[in-house]
CSV table of C-alpha atoms in Angstrom, one decimal:
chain,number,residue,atom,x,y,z
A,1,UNK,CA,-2.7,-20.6,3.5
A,2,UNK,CA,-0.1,-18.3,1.9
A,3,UNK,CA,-2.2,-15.1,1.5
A,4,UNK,CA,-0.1,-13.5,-1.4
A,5,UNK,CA,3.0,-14.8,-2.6
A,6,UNK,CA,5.0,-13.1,-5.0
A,7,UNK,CA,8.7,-14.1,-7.1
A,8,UNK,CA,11.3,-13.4,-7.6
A,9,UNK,CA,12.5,-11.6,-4.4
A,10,UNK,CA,15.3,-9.9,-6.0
A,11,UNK,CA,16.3,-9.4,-9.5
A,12,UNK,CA,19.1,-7.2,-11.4
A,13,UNK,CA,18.5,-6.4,-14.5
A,14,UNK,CA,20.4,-4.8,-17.5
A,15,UNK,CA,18.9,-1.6,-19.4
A,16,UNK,CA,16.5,-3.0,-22.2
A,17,UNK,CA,16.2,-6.4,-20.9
A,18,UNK,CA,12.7,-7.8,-20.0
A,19,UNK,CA,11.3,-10.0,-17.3
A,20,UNK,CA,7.7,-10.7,-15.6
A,21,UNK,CA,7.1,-10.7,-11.9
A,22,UNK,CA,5.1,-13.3,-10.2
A,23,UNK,CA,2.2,-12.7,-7.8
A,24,UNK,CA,-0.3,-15.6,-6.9
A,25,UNK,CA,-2.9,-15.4,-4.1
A,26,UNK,CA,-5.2,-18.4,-2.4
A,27,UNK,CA,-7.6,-15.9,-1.1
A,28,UNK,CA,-10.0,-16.3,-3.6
A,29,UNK,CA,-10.8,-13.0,-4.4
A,30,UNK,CA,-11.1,-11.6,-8.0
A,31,UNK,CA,-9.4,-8.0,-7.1
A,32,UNK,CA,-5.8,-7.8,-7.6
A,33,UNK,CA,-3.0,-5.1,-7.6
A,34,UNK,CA,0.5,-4.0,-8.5
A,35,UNK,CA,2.0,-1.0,-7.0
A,36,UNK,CA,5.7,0.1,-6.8
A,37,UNK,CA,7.3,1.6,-3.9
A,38,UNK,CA,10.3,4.2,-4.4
A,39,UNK,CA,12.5,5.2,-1.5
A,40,UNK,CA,11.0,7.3,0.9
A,41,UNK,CA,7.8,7.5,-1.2
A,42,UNK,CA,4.8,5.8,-0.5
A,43,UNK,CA,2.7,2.9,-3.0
A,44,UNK,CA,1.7,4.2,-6.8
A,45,UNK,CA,-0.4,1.7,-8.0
A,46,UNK,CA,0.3,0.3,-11.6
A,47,UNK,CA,-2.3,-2.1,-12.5
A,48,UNK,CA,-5.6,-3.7,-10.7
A,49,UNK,CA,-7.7,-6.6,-12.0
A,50,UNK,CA,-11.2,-6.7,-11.0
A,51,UNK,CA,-11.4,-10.5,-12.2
A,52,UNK,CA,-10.2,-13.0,-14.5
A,53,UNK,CA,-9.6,-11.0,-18.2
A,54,UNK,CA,-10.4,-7.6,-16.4
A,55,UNK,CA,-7.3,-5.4,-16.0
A,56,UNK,CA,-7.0,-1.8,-15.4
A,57,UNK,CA,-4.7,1.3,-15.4
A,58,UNK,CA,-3.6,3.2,-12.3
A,59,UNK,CA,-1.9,5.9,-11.6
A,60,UNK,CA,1.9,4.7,-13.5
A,61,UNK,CA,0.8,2.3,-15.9
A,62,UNK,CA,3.3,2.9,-18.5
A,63,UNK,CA,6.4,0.8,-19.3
A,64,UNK,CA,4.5,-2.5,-17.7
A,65,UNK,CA,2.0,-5.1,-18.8
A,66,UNK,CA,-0.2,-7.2,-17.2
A,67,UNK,CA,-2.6,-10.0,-17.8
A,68,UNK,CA,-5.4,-12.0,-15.6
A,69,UNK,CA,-5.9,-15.3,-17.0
A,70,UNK,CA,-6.9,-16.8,-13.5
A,71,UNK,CA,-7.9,-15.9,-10.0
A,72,UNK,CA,-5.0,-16.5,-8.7
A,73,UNK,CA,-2.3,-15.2,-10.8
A,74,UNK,CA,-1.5,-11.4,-11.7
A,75,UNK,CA,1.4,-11.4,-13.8
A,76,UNK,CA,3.7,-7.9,-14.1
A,77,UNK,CA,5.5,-7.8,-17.2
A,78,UNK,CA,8.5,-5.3,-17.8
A,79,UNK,CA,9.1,-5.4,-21.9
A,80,UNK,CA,12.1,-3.2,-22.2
A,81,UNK,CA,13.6,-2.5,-18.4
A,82,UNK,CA,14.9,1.0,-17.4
A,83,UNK,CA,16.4,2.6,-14.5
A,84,UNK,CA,13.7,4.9,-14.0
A,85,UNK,CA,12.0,0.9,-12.8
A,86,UNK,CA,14.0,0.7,-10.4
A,87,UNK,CA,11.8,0.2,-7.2
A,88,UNK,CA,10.0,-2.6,-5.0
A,89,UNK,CA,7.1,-4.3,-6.2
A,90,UNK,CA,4.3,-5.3,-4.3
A,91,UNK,CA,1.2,-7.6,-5.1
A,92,UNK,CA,-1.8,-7.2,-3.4
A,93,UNK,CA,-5.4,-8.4,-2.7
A,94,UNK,CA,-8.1,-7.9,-0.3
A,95,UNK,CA,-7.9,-9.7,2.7
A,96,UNK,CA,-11.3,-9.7,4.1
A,97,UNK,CA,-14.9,-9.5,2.8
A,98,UNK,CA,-14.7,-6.2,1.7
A,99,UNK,CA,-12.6,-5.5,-1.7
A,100,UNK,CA,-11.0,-1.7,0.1
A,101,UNK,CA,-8.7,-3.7,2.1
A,102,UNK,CA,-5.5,-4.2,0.5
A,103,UNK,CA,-3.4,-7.6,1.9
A,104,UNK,CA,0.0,-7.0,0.6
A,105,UNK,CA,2.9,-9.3,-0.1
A,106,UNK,CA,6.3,-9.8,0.8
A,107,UNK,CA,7.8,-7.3,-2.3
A,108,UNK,CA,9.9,-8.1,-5.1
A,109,UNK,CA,12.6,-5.6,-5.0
A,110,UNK,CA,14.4,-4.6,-8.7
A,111,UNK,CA,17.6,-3.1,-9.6
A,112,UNK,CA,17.9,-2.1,-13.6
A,113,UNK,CA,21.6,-0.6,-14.4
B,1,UNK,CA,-6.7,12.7,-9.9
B,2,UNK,CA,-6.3,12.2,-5.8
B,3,UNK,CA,-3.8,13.7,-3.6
B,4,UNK,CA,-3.1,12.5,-0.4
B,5,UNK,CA,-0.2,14.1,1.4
B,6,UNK,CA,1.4,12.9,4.7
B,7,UNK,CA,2.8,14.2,7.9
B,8,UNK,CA,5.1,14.5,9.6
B,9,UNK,CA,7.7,12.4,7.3
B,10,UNK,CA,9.9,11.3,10.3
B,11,UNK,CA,8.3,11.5,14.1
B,12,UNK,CA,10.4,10.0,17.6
B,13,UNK,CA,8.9,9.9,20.7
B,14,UNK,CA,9.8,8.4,24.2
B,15,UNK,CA,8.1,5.6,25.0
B,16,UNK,CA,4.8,5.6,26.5
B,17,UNK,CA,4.4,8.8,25.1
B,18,UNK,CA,1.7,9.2,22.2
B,19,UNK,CA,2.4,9.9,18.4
B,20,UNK,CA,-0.1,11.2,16.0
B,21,UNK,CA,0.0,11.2,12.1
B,22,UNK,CA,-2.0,13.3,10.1
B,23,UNK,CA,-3.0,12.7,6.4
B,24,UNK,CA,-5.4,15.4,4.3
B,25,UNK,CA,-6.6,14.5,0.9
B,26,UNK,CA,-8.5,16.1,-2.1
B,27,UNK,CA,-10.9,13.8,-4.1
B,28,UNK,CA,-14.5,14.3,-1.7
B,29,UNK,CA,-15.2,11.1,-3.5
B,30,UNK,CA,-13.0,9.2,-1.4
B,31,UNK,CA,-15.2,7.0,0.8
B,32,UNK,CA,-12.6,4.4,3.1
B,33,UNK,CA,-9.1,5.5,4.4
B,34,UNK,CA,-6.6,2.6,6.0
B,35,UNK,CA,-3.6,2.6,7.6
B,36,UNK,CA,-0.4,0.8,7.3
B,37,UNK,CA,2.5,-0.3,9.4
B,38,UNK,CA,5.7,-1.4,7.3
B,39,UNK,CA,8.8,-2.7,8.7
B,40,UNK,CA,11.8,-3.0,7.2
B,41,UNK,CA,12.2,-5.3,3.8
B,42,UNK,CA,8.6,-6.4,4.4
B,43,UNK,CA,5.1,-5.6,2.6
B,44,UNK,CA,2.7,-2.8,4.6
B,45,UNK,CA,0.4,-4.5,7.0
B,46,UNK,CA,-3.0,-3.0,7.7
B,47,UNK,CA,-3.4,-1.7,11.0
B,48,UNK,CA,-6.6,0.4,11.3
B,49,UNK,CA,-9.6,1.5,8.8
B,50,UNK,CA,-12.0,4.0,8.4
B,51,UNK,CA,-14.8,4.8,6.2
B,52,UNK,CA,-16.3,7.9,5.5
B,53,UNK,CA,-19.6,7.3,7.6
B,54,UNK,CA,-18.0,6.8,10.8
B,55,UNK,CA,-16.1,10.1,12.2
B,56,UNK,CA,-13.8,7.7,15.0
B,57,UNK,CA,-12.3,4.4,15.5
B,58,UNK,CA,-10.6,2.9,18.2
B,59,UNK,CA,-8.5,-0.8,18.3
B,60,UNK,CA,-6.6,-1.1,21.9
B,61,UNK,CA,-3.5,1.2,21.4
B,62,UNK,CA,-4.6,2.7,18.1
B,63,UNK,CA,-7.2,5.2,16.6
B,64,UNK,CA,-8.4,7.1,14.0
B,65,UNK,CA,-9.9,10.4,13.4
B,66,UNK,CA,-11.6,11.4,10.0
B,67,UNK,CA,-12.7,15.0,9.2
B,68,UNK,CA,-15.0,14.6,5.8
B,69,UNK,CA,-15.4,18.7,5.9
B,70,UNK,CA,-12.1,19.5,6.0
B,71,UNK,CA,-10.8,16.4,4.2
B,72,UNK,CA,-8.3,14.8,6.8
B,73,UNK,CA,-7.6,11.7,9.0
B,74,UNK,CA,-5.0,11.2,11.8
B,75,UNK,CA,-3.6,8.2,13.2
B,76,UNK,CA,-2.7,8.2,16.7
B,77,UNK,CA,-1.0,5.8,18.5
B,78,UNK,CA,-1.2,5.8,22.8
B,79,UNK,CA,1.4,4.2,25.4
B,80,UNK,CA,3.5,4.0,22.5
B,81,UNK,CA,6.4,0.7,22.5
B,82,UNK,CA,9.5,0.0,20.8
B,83,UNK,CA,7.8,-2.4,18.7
B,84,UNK,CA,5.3,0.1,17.2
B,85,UNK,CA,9.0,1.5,15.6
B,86,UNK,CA,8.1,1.4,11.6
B,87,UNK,CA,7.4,3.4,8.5
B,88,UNK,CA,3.5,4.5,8.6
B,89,UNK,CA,1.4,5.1,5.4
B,90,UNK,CA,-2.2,6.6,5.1
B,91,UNK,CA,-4.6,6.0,2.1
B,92,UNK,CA,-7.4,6.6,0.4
B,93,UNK,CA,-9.9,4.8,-1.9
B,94,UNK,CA,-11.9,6.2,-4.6
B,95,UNK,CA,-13.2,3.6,-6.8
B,96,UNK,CA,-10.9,0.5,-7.4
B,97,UNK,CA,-7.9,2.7,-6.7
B,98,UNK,CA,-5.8,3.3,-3.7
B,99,UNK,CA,-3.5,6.9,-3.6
B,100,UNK,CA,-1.0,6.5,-0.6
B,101,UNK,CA,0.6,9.3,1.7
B,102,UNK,CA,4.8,9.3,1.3
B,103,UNK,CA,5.0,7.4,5.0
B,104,UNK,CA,6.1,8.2,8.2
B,105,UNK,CA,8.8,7.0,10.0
B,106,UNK,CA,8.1,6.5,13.6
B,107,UNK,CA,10.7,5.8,16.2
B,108,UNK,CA,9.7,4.8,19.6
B,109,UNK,CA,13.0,5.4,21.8
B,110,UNK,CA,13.0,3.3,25.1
């Protein structure tokens, strides 16, 4: 039992280039979220899902994409990267019963130059 | 939308002693308030809840304190160890979003 996995780890990327980061959980639940985390700031969430097909904004949705086709995947898409991007990335679901409690994974942390 | 904001942003204490974290927020809507440890190069880690029915809660070492009039929640930590060292982040719910405090870095020295 993983909880929430997420790839890459690390990734550089060049001004305008693209790439998706990968978040899958065996949790089983249907909310998902994708936050970013800049240096001494705290979490801005991106992008939730409530279940398969459902996405939502959050607070800095722009400049990423995301889609739900299952319960266990919650893709992040970057179409054209920027340095303002630069940040780490973390997946999350709920852990427990209750869909307020946010299990987080490991981060995929991004450089754009 | 909501504002949480966070304080202080960097805390040490000796250890043994106690270290407390306060977080206010603005959205009255805002019903369940966690609490994360992060350490370093890893995701935050829930440590402690509370939702807005319930004024105190208490897990071992750790507690929370939330004050719906006045719109704020402290973390305090008791007999504090080196371990509990780590970046500390409040948060609040309202809806299906989460708004998070900018984190406090807590140093336990031995």
């Amino acid at each position: 039992n993983a909880g929430v996995t997420q790839t890459p780890k690390f990734r550089i990327l060049k001004i305008g280039q693209s790439m998706t980061l990968q978040c899958t959980q065996d949790m089983n639940h249907n909310y998902m979220y994708w936050y970013r985390q800049d240096p001494g700031m705290g979490l801005k969430l991106i992008y939730y899902s409530v279940g398969a097909g459902i996405t939502d904004k959050g607070e800095v949705p722009n400049g990423y994409n995301v889609s739900r086709s299952t319960t266990e995947d919650f893709p992040l898409r970057l179409e054209l990267a920027a340095p303002s991007q630069t940040s780490v990335y973390f997946c999350a679901t709920p852990g427990g019963h209750s869909y307020n409690e946010q299990f987080f994974g490991p981060g995929t942390r991004l450089t754009v130059l | 939308g909501e504002n949480v904001e966070q304080h202080p942003s960097t805390l040490s204490v000796q250890e043994g002693d106690s270290a407390v974290i306060k977080c206010t927020y603005s959205d009255s809507a805002s019903n369940y308030f966690p609490w994360y440890k992060q350490e370093l190069g890893k995701g935050p880690q829930l440590i402690i809840d509370i939702r807005s029915n319930v004024g105190e809660k208490k897990d071992q070492r750790i507690a929370v304190t939330l004050n719906k009039t006045a719109k704020h929640f402290s973390l305090h930590i008791t007999e504090t160890q080196p371990e509990d060292s780590a970046v500390y982040f409040c948060a609040s719910n309202t809806g299906n979003q989460f708004y998070f405090g900018t984190g406090t870095s807590l140093t336990v020295i031995p």
